Amino acid sequence: MYLHIFIFMCLDTLIIAMQTPTKDTKFKFNTLSNVYLPYAYTPDPLFGLGEDAAEQLSFEPSSKLIYAVGNTNIHVLDMADVTNLTVLFHQSYTSVAITDVHVCGGHVFVAFDNTTRHEDGCVNVYKLYNKETQTLDLVHSIKVGTLPDMVLTTPDCKTLIVAIEAEPYDDNANAVLVDNSGGIGLVKFPQGPNGAYTKNLESQGVMYINRNAKFSDDVEPEYITLNTEGTLAYVSLQENNGIAVVDLASEEIVDIFGLGFKDWTLANIDPSDRDGGVHMQPWKVFGMYQPDAIKMLRFQNEDFIVTANEGDSKDYDYFSEENRVGDFVLSELFGRLKVTSVKGKNETTQQYDQLYSFGGRGFSIRRASDMSLVYDSGDEIATKTAELLPHLFNANGEESIAVSDCSDTRSDDKRGSTIAVYSLDQTAAEITPQFEAFIYGVGDSDETRGDLYTARDISMQMLLQHLRESLKAA
Ligand SMILES: *[C@@H]1O[C@H](CO)[C@@H](O)[C@H](O)[C@H]1NC(C)=O
Ligand SMILES: *[C@@H]1O[C@H](CO)[C@@H](O)[C@H](O)[C@H]1NC(C)=O
Ligand SMILES: *[C@@H]1O[C@H](CO)[C@@H](O)[C@H](O)[C@H]1NC(C)=O
C-alpha cells in the first residue's frame, strides 16, 4: 500500500491521505469545480486574494457539507454535486478573526480570535447546519486564552484541544511588547458536546511567557495532532522549534521536545532573495525546523509525526530576533538569509560563531515516542522546484508579483498555490518517502496572481515527476 503526503509549498500545511495499492497506480487530479468565497459582506460580497476568506475548512461526510471559515465569516458549502459546489449559508461576526473549524459527530467547533484590544478569544460549538431552518445553532461559547489558533477533538468528540497561540503584539502607547500567556486548552464534555463541560487552560502557570526566562516560557502553540489511541496530543511550538506532549487524561504537559537543527553544510540551500536566480550550494548555517503543521502517521504499528518545517521568527517593533547574515558575514550570495540573533553568539568575542536560520525548507518525519528524526526531505523540494517549476522557484506568492518574475524572495520562503506530493511505501523496511509530483495553482503565465484571481483563472494543474522521467527515457 502506498500512502500519499501532500505538502503545501509555503510549508505550513500538510495532508496525509489517499492510498493507492501500488507505486504504478497513476493518480491524476482534475479540477471539477471552483468556488470563490467572499472575505466580507457589506452587504455585497467582497472578493480578494490574500484576504483570508477561506483560512480553514472541515468536511462533514454524511451531509456532504463543507464548513469553511476565514476572516469574519463562517460559510457552509454543499458538495453533494462535486461539479457544482454551492454556498448554502454564511454567518458574519464583528471584531473577530476566525482561525479554525473542526467538525466532529453532530457538532462544529469554531475558533475566534478576539480583535478587540487582544482580549481572550473563544471557541463556539454549533450543531450541524440545519437545512430546514437554515441556521447554525449555537450550543456553547467557551472563552479561552488569547488567539486560539487551532481546534481539534478526540475521535469520540468528548475532548476538545485548543492551541492558544497568544502571539505577542506591540503596545505603541507604552512602547513595549506585550506577550500574553500561550498554552494548550482542554475542554471536556463527559456527556458529549451537547452537555456540560469542564475547562482547563493548561497554559496558566505551566507555560507563562517571560522572555528573559527559559525555553518553555515564551512558546506559541500552533498546531495539534493526536496519537493513534487518542490519549496524547502533540502540539507544535513553532517559533521555539519544539513539540509539547499533553496527556489528555491527566491534563498535563508530560514532555517538551526540542527539535534540533538542520546542518546546511550537508545539503544545498539558496539563501538569497536578491541574487537573480537559482544558486543552490552548502552553506555554514543551521536551520531551525520550526514546524507549523504536524500530522500523525501510522507506519507498521508505530506512531510517527510528519512536520512541515515552515519557520517563523519573533519580529516586532519592541522585540525582534531577526538579522540578516550580512549583518555578521560579508557575502553577497549568503548575506540576505535571515538568521536569529538569540543563538550562536560567542559571549567572549561578541561574534556569531554559528548562524541559525528560520525553517527547514522541507518536511521531516520523527518517531513520536522520542521525537528522533527518521527522515528529512533535505534540499529535495527546492531542487525539484528548480528542475520542474523553475518559474516558481523563489516565488513568494504575493499578489503584486508576476508568476514568472518572482525569483528572489527565497529567504522568506513563501510559495503559495503549489503542493508537493510524496508517496510512502507502507510495506518497506524503512520510512523513505518518494517525491511524486507537484500540483500547482498557476500556469506558465506572466500575469500576477492577483490578476489570475480576479479573472477567476486560478486552476489546479499537475506535474508528475514519474511522467517526466518516462518522457525523458522515451
Ligand atoms: C448548481 O446548484 C445550484 C444550487 O443548488 C443550482 O441552482 C444550479 O442550477 C446548479 N447548476 C448546475 C449546472 O447544476
Ligand atoms: C471579545 O472581548 C470582549 C471584551 O472582553 C467581549 O465582550 C467579547 O465577547 C469578546 N468576543 C469574542 C468573540 O470572544
Ligand atoms: C569563543 O571565542 C573564543 C575566542 O576565539 C574561543 O576561545 C572560545 O572557544 C569560543 N567559545 C565557544 C563557546 O565557542
Coordinates of C-alpha atoms and ligand atoms in Angstrom, one line a residue:
M1 CA 0.0 0.0 0.0
Y2 CA 1.2 3.5 -0.9
L3 CA 0.2 6.4 1.3
H4 CA 0.5 9.9 -0.1
I5 CA 1.7 13.0 1.7
F6 CA 0.7 16.4 0.4
I7 CA 2.8 19.4 1.5
F8 CA 1.7 22.9 0.7
M9 CA 4.8 24.8 -0.6
C10 CA 4.7 27.5 1.9
L11 CA 5.4 24.5 4.2
D12 CA 2.7 25.4 6.6
T13 CA 0.1 22.8 5.7
L14 CA 0.2 19.0 5.4
I15 CA -2.3 16.4 4.4
I16 CA -1.7 12.7 4.7
A17 CA -4.3 11.0 2.6
M18 CA -5.0 8.9 -0.4
Q19 CA -4.0 5.2 -0.5
T20 CA -3.0 3.6 -3.8
P21 CA -2.3 -0.1 -4.0
T22 CA 0.9 0.1 -6.0
K23 CA 3.6 2.5 -6.9
D24 CA 2.5 2.3 -10.5
T25 CA -1.1 3.3 -9.9
K26 CA -1.2 6.6 -11.7
F27 CA -3.2 9.2 -9.9
K28 CA -4.3 12.4 -11.6
F29 CA -6.1 15.5 -10.4
N30 CA -8.8 17.2 -12.4
T31 CA -10.4 20.5 -11.4
L32 CA -14.1 19.6 -11.0
S33 CA -15.4 22.9 -9.8
N34 CA -14.2 26.1 -8.2
V35 CA -15.9 28.4 -5.8
Y36 CA -14.7 31.7 -4.7
L37 CA -15.6 32.8 -1.2
P38 CA -16.1 36.5 -0.2
Y39 CA -13.9 37.8 2.7
A40 CA -16.6 40.3 3.7
Y41 CA -20.2 41.3 3.1
T42 CA -21.0 45.0 3.0
P43 CA -23.7 43.6 2.5
D44 CA -22.5 43.0 -1.1
P45 CA -19.8 40.2 -1.2
L46 CA -16.2 41.5 -1.5
F47 CA -13.6 39.2 -3.0
G48 CA -9.8 39.5 -3.0
L49 CA -6.6 37.4 -2.9
G50 CA -4.8 37.2 0.4
E51 CA -7.8 38.4 2.5
D52 CA -8.1 35.2 4.5
A53 CA -11.6 34.4 3.0
A54 CA -11.0 30.7 3.5
E55 CA -8.5 30.2 6.2
Q56 CA -9.6 26.6 7.2
L57 CA -12.3 24.1 6.3
S58 CA -13.8 20.9 7.6
F59 CA -15.9 18.3 5.7
E60 CA -18.9 16.5 7.2
P61 CA -19.2 13.4 5.1
S62 CA -22.8 12.2 5.9
S63 CA -24.4 15.5 4.8
K64 CA -21.6 16.3 2.3
L65 CA -21.3 19.8 3.7
I66 CA -18.1 21.8 3.9
Y67 CA -17.7 24.3 6.8
A68 CA -15.2 26.9 5.7
V69 CA -14.1 29.8 7.9
G70 CA -12.0 32.9 7.3
N71 CA -11.7 36.5 8.3
T72 CA -15.1 37.2 10.0
N73 CA -17.3 34.6 8.3
I74 CA -18.4 31.0 8.5
H75 CA -19.6 29.6 5.2
V76 CA -21.4 26.3 4.7
L77 CA -21.0 24.8 1.2
D78 CA -22.8 21.9 -0.4
M79 CA -20.6 19.3 -2.0
A80 CA -23.4 16.8 -2.9
D81 CA -22.7 17.6 -6.5
V82 CA -18.9 17.9 -6.7
T83 CA -19.1 19.6 -10.1
N84 CA -21.3 22.3 -8.7
L85 CA -20.0 23.4 -5.3
T86 CA -22.5 25.9 -3.9
V87 CA -22.5 28.2 -0.9
L88 CA -25.7 27.4 1.1
F89 CA -25.2 29.8 4.0
H90 CA -23.0 32.3 5.6
Q91 CA -22.8 33.9 9.0
S92 CA -20.7 37.0 9.8
Y93 CA -19.2 38.3 13.0
T94 CA -17.6 41.5 14.1
S95 CA -14.3 42.3 15.9
V96 CA -13.0 38.7 15.4
A97 CA -10.7 36.8 13.2
I98 CA -11.9 33.3 12.7
T99 CA -8.9 31.0 12.8
D100 CA -10.1 27.4 12.6
V101 CA -13.0 25.0 12.3
H102 CA -13.4 21.3 13.1
V103 CA -16.4 19.0 12.7
C104 CA -16.9 16.1 15.0
G105 CA -20.1 13.9 15.1
G106 CA -23.0 16.3 15.2
H107 CA -21.1 19.4 16.1
V108 CA -19.0 22.2 14.6
F109 CA -16.2 23.8 16.6
V110 CA -15.0 27.2 15.5
A111 CA -12.1 29.2 17.0
F112 CA -12.4 33.0 17.2
D113 CA -9.5 35.4 17.8
N114 CA -10.8 38.5 19.6
T115 CA -9.5 41.5 17.8
T116 CA -10.9 43.9 20.4
R117 CA -7.7 45.0 22.1
H118 CA -6.3 41.5 22.3
E119 CA -9.0 40.2 24.7
D120 CA -9.4 36.5 25.2
G121 CA -10.9 34.7 22.2
C122 CA -13.4 31.9 22.3
V123 CA -14.4 28.6 20.8
N124 CA -18.0 28.3 19.7
V125 CA -19.7 24.9 19.5
Y126 CA -22.6 24.7 17.0
K127 CA -25.0 22.0 15.9
L128 CA -24.5 20.9 12.3
Y129 CA -26.1 23.3 9.8
N130 CA -29.9 22.8 9.8
K131 CA -31.0 22.8 6.2
E132 CA -34.7 23.2 7.2
T133 CA -34.4 26.3 9.4
Q134 CA -31.2 27.5 7.5
T135 CA -29.5 28.1 10.8
L136 CA -26.3 27.2 12.6
D137 CA -27.5 26.8 16.2
L138 CA -25.0 27.8 18.9
V139 CA -24.6 25.3 21.8
H140 CA -21.7 26.8 23.8
S141 CA -19.4 29.8 23.6
I142 CA -16.3 28.9 25.6
K143 CA -13.9 31.6 26.5
V144 CA -10.2 30.6 26.0
G145 CA -6.9 32.5 26.0
T146 CA -5.5 35.0 23.5
L147 CA -5.6 33.9 19.9
P148 CA -6.8 30.3 19.8
D149 CA -5.2 29.2 16.5
M150 CA -6.3 25.6 16.2
V151 CA -9.1 23.3 17.5
L152 CA -9.2 19.6 17.4
T153 CA -11.2 16.9 19.2
T154 CA -10.6 13.3 20.1
P155 CA -12.5 10.9 17.8
D156 CA -15.3 10.5 20.4
C157 CA -15.8 14.3 20.3
K158 CA -15.7 14.4 24.1
T159 CA -12.3 16.3 24.5
L160 CA -11.6 19.5 22.7
I161 CA -8.0 20.6 22.4
V162 CA -7.2 24.3 21.7
A163 CA -3.8 25.6 20.7
I164 CA -3.7 29.1 22.3
E165 CA -1.0 30.8 20.3
A166 CA -1.0 34.2 22.1
E167 CA 1.3 35.9 19.7
P168 CA 2.8 39.0 21.3
Y169 CA 1.9 42.5 20.0
D170 CA 3.4 45.9 20.1
D171 CA 1.8 48.3 22.6
N172 CA 2.6 51.6 20.9
A173 CA 1.3 53.7 23.7
N174 CA 3.8 52.3 26.2
A175 CA 6.4 51.3 23.6
V176 CA 6.7 47.8 24.9
L177 CA 6.0 44.3 23.6
V178 CA 3.0 42.6 25.3
D179 CA 3.3 38.9 25.4
N180 CA 0.3 37.1 26.8
S181 CA 0.4 33.6 28.1
G182 CA 0.3 30.9 25.4
G183 CA -0.8 27.4 26.1
I184 CA -3.0 24.4 25.5
G185 CA -6.6 24.5 26.4
L186 CA -8.5 21.3 27.2
V187 CA -12.3 21.3 27.3
K188 CA -14.1 18.1 28.3
F189 CA -17.7 17.2 27.5
P190 CA -18.4 14.0 29.6
Q191 CA -21.8 13.6 28.0
G192 CA -20.8 14.8 24.6
P193 CA -20.7 18.4 23.2
N194 CA -24.4 19.0 23.9
G195 CA -23.9 18.6 27.6
A196 CA -22.0 20.5 30.3
Y197 CA -18.2 21.0 30.0
T198 CA -15.2 21.5 32.2
K199 CA -12.3 23.6 31.1
N200 CA -8.6 23.5 31.9
L201 CA -6.4 26.1 30.3
E202 CA -3.2 24.3 30.9
S203 CA -1.2 27.3 29.9
Q204 CA -1.9 29.2 33.0
G205 CA 1.2 28.8 35.2
V206 CA 2.8 26.0 33.3
M207 CA 3.9 27.9 30.3
Y208 CA 3.7 31.6 31.4
I209 CA 5.5 33.8 29.0
N210 CA 8.7 35.5 30.2
R211 CA 11.1 36.5 27.5
N212 CA 14.1 36.7 29.9
A213 CA 13.5 33.2 31.3
K214 CA 13.9 29.7 29.9
F215 CA 12.8 27.9 26.7
S216 CA 9.4 26.9 27.7
D217 CA 8.4 30.4 28.7
D218 CA 7.6 32.2 25.5
V219 CA 6.0 29.4 23.5
E220 CA 3.3 30.0 20.9
P221 CA 1.4 26.7 20.5
E222 CA 0.4 26.4 16.8
Y223 CA -0.8 23.0 15.6
I224 CA -2.2 19.8 17.2
T225 CA -2.1 16.2 16.3
L226 CA -3.3 13.2 18.3
N227 CA -1.6 9.8 18.8
T228 CA -3.4 6.8 17.3
E229 CA -5.0 5.9 20.7
G230 CA -6.3 9.4 21.1
T231 CA -4.7 9.7 24.5
L232 CA -1.9 12.2 23.8
A233 CA -1.9 15.5 22.0
Y234 CA 1.3 16.7 20.3
V235 CA 1.4 20.4 19.9
S236 CA 3.9 22.3 17.7
L237 CA 5.7 25.2 19.3
Q238 CA 6.7 26.8 16.1
E239 CA 8.9 29.8 17.0
N240 CA 10.5 27.8 19.7
N241 CA 11.4 24.8 17.5
G242 CA 9.7 22.4 19.8
I243 CA 6.8 19.9 20.2
A244 CA 4.9 19.6 23.5
V245 CA 3.1 16.4 24.5
V246 CA -0.1 16.7 26.5
D247 CA -1.6 13.7 28.4
L248 CA -5.4 14.2 27.8
A249 CA -6.4 12.1 30.9
S250 CA -4.2 13.8 33.5
E251 CA -4.4 17.1 31.6
E252 CA -0.6 17.7 32.0
I253 CA 2.2 18.6 29.7
V254 CA 4.3 15.5 30.0
D255 CA 7.1 16.4 27.6
I256 CA 8.6 19.3 25.7
F257 CA 11.0 18.2 22.9
G258 CA 13.4 20.5 21.2
L259 CA 13.8 19.5 17.5
G260 CA 17.4 20.2 17.0
F261 CA 19.0 21.9 13.9
K262 CA 19.4 21.1 10.2
D263 CA 23.1 21.3 9.1
W264 CA 23.2 23.1 5.8
T265 CA 26.8 22.1 5.1
L266 CA 25.2 18.6 4.3
A267 CA 22.6 19.8 1.8
N268 CA 22.1 22.6 -0.7
I269 CA 20.4 25.9 0.1
D270 CA 19.7 29.0 -1.9
P271 CA 20.0 31.6 0.8
S272 CA 19.5 34.8 -1.2
D273 CA 16.4 36.5 -2.4
R274 CA 18.3 39.0 -4.4
D275 CA 20.8 37.0 -6.5
G276 CA 18.6 36.8 -9.6
G277 CA 18.3 33.0 -9.9
V278 CA 18.9 29.6 -8.5
H279 CA 22.1 29.2 -6.5
M280 CA 22.0 26.1 -4.5
Q281 CA 25.1 25.1 -2.5
P282 CA 26.0 24.1 1.0
W283 CA 26.5 27.0 3.5
K284 CA 27.7 27.0 7.0
V285 CA 24.4 27.7 8.7
F286 CA 22.0 25.7 10.7
G287 CA 18.2 25.6 10.0
M288 CA 15.7 25.6 12.9
Y289 CA 12.9 23.2 11.8
Q290 CA 10.1 25.3 13.4
P291 CA 7.1 23.3 12.0
D292 CA 3.7 24.8 11.7
A293 CA 1.5 21.8 10.7
I294 CA 2.3 18.4 12.2
K295 CA 0.4 15.2 11.4
M296 CA 0.4 11.7 12.9
L297 CA 1.5 8.9 10.6
R298 CA 1.0 5.3 11.5
F299 CA 3.7 3.2 10.0
Q300 CA 4.0 -0.5 10.8
N301 CA 2.2 -0.2 14.2
E302 CA 4.2 2.7 15.4
D303 CA 3.3 6.4 15.6
F304 CA 5.4 8.9 13.7
I305 CA 4.9 12.7 13.3
V306 CA 5.3 14.4 10.0
T307 CA 6.3 18.0 10.3
A308 CA 6.0 20.8 7.7
N309 CA 9.1 22.9 8.6
E310 CA 7.9 26.4 7.7
G311 CA 9.9 28.5 10.0
D312 CA 8.9 31.7 11.8
S313 CA 10.5 34.4 13.8
K314 CA 9.6 36.9 16.5
D315 CA 9.8 40.2 14.8
Y316 CA 8.1 43.1 16.4
D317 CA 8.8 46.8 16.9
Y318 CA 9.8 46.3 20.5
F319 CA 11.5 43.0 20.2
S320 CA 13.0 41.3 17.1
E321 CA 15.3 38.4 16.8
E322 CA 15.7 38.8 13.0
N323 CA 19.0 39.7 11.5
R324 CA 20.5 39.1 8.0
V325 CA 23.6 37.0 7.7
G326 CA 25.1 40.1 6.0
D327 CA 25.0 41.8 9.4
F328 CA 27.7 39.3 10.5
V329 CA 29.4 37.9 7.4
L330 CA 30.4 39.7 4.3
S331 CA 28.9 37.7 1.4
E332 CA 26.8 38.8 -1.5
L333 CA 25.1 35.4 -2.0
F334 CA 24.8 34.4 1.6
G335 CA 24.1 37.8 3.1
R336 CA 20.4 38.0 2.5
L337 CA 19.5 35.0 4.6
K338 CA 17.6 35.8 7.8
V339 CA 19.0 34.4 11.0
T340 CA 18.2 34.7 14.7
S341 CA 20.2 36.9 17.0
V342 CA 19.3 34.9 20.1
K343 CA 21.6 31.9 19.3
G344 CA 25.1 31.3 18.2
K345 CA 26.8 34.3 19.7
N346 CA 30.2 33.8 21.4
E347 CA 29.9 35.7 24.7
T348 CA 33.7 36.3 24.9
T349 CA 34.2 37.7 21.4
Q350 CA 30.6 39.0 20.9
Q351 CA 30.8 37.5 17.4
Y352 CA 28.4 34.9 16.0
D353 CA 30.3 31.6 15.7
Q354 CA 27.2 29.8 14.4
L355 CA 24.3 31.0 12.4
Y356 CA 20.7 29.7 12.8
S357 CA 18.1 30.4 10.1
F358 CA 14.3 30.1 10.2
G359 CA 12.7 26.9 9.0
G360 CA 13.8 23.6 7.5
R361 CA 12.8 24.2 3.9
G362 CA 11.1 20.8 3.7
F363 CA 9.4 18.2 5.8
S364 CA 10.6 15.7 8.4
I365 CA 9.3 12.5 10.0
R366 CA 10.0 11.8 13.6
R367 CA 9.4 8.9 15.9
A368 CA 6.6 10.1 18.2
S369 CA 8.0 8.4 21.3
D370 CA 11.2 10.3 21.5
M371 CA 11.0 12.8 18.6
S372 CA 14.1 11.3 17.0
L373 CA 14.5 12.2 13.3
V374 CA 13.9 9.3 10.9
Y375 CA 13.6 11.2 7.7
D376 CA 14.2 14.7 6.3
S377 CA 13.5 15.9 2.8
G378 CA 16.8 17.7 2.7
D379 CA 17.0 20.0 -0.3
E380 CA 14.7 18.0 -2.5
I381 CA 11.7 20.3 -2.6
A382 CA 13.9 23.2 -3.7
T383 CA 15.8 21.1 -6.1
K384 CA 12.6 19.7 -7.7
T385 CA 11.2 23.2 -7.9
A386 CA 14.3 24.4 -9.7
E387 CA 14.0 21.4 -12.1
L388 CA 10.3 21.2 -12.7
L389 CA 8.9 24.6 -11.9
P390 CA 11.8 27.0 -12.4
H391 CA 9.4 29.9 -12.9
L392 CA 8.1 29.3 -9.4
F393 CA 11.4 29.0 -7.7
N394 CA 11.7 31.7 -5.1
A395 CA 8.2 32.9 -5.9
N396 CA 6.7 34.3 -2.7
G397 CA 3.1 34.1 -3.9
E398 CA 2.3 37.8 -3.4
E399 CA -0.4 39.4 -5.3
S400 CA 1.7 42.0 -7.0
I401 CA 4.4 39.7 -8.3
A402 CA 4.1 38.2 -11.7
V403 CA 4.1 34.5 -11.6
S404 CA 7.3 34.0 -13.7
D405 CA 9.1 37.0 -12.2
C406 CA 9.4 36.2 -8.6
S407 CA 12.8 34.5 -8.3
D408 CA 14.1 36.5 -5.4
T409 CA 12.4 36.0 -2.1
R410 CA 13.6 32.6 -1.2
S411 CA 14.9 33.6 2.2
D412 CA 11.4 34.4 3.1
D413 CA 10.3 31.1 1.6
K414 CA 6.7 31.6 0.7
R415 CA 5.4 29.9 -2.5
G416 CA 1.7 29.9 -2.5
S417 CA -0.6 27.7 -4.6
T418 CA 1.8 24.8 -5.0
I419 CA 1.6 21.4 -3.4
A420 CA 4.4 18.8 -3.4
V421 CA 3.2 15.2 -3.4
Y422 CA 5.2 12.4 -1.9
S423 CA 4.4 8.7 -1.7
L424 CA 5.3 6.3 1.1
D425 CA 5.6 2.6 0.7
Q426 CA 4.0 1.2 3.9
T427 CA 5.4 -2.2 3.4
A428 CA 9.1 -1.0 3.1
A429 CA 11.5 -1.7 5.9
E430 CA 12.2 2.0 6.5
I431 CA 10.3 5.3 6.1
T432 CA 11.5 6.6 2.7
P433 CA 9.1 9.0 1.1
Q434 CA 9.5 9.4 -2.7
F435 CA 8.8 12.7 -4.5
E436 CA 5.9 12.1 -6.9
A437 CA 4.5 15.3 -8.3
F438 CA 3.7 19.0 -8.0
I439 CA 0.2 20.2 -8.1
Y440 CA 0.2 23.9 -8.7
G441 CA -2.4 26.6 -8.9
V442 CA -1.0 28.8 -11.6
G443 CA 0.3 28.1 -15.1
D444 CA 3.2 29.5 -17.0
S445 CA 1.6 32.8 -17.0
D446 CA 3.1 36.3 -16.8
E447 CA 0.0 37.6 -15.0
T448 CA 0.2 38.4 -11.4
R449 CA -1.6 36.0 -9.0
G450 CA -3.9 38.9 -8.2
D451 CA -4.8 39.2 -11.9
L452 CA -5.4 35.5 -12.2
Y453 CA -7.6 35.5 -9.2
T454 CA -9.6 38.5 -10.5
A455 CA -10.0 36.7 -13.8
R456 CA -11.1 33.6 -11.9
D457 CA -8.3 31.8 -13.6
I458 CA -6.5 30.0 -10.7
S459 CA -6.9 26.4 -11.5
M460 CA -5.0 23.4 -10.3
Q461 CA -2.6 21.7 -12.6
M462 CA -0.5 18.8 -12.0
L463 CA 3.1 18.0 -12.9
L464 CA 4.0 14.4 -12.5
Q465 CA 7.6 13.6 -11.9
H466 CA 7.4 10.0 -13.0
L467 CA 5.6 11.1 -16.1
R468 CA 8.6 13.4 -16.8
E469 CA 11.0 10.6 -16.2
S470 CA 9.2 8.3 -18.6
L471 CA 9.1 11.1 -21.2
K472 CA 12.9 11.6 -20.8
A473 CA 13.5 7.9 -21.1
A474 CA 11.4 7.7 -24.3
Ligands
LIG1 C1 -25.8 24.2 -9.1 O1 -26.5 24.3 -7.9 C2 -27.4 25.4 -7.7 C3 -27.9 25.4 -6.3 O2 -28.4 24.1 -6.0 C4 -28.5 25.3 -8.8 O3 -29.3 26.4 -8.7 C5 -27.9 25.2 -10.2 O4 -28.8 25.0 -11.1 C6 -26.8 24.1 -10.2 N1 -26.1 24.2 -11.5 C7 -25.9 23.2 -12.3 C8 -25.1 23.4 -13.5 O5 -26.2 22.0 -11.9
LIG2 C1 -14.0 40.0 22.9 O1 -13.8 40.6 24.1 C2 -14.8 41.4 24.6 C3 -14.3 42.1 25.9 O2 -13.9 41.1 26.8 C4 -16.1 40.5 24.9 O3 -17.1 41.3 25.3 C5 -16.4 39.8 23.5 O4 -17.5 38.9 23.8 C6 -15.2 39.0 23.0 N1 -15.5 38.4 21.7 C7 -15.3 37.1 21.5 C8 -15.7 36.7 20.1 O5 -14.7 36.4 22.2
LIG3 C1 34.6 32.0 21.9 O1 35.7 32.6 21.3 C2 36.9 32.3 22.0 C3 38.0 33.2 21.3 O2 38.0 32.9 19.9 C4 37.2 30.8 21.9 O3 38.4 30.6 22.6 C5 36.0 30.1 22.6 O4 36.2 28.7 22.5 C6 34.7 30.5 22.0 N1 33.6 29.9 22.7 C7 32.8 29.0 22.2 C8 31.7 28.5 23.2 O5 32.9 28.5 21.1

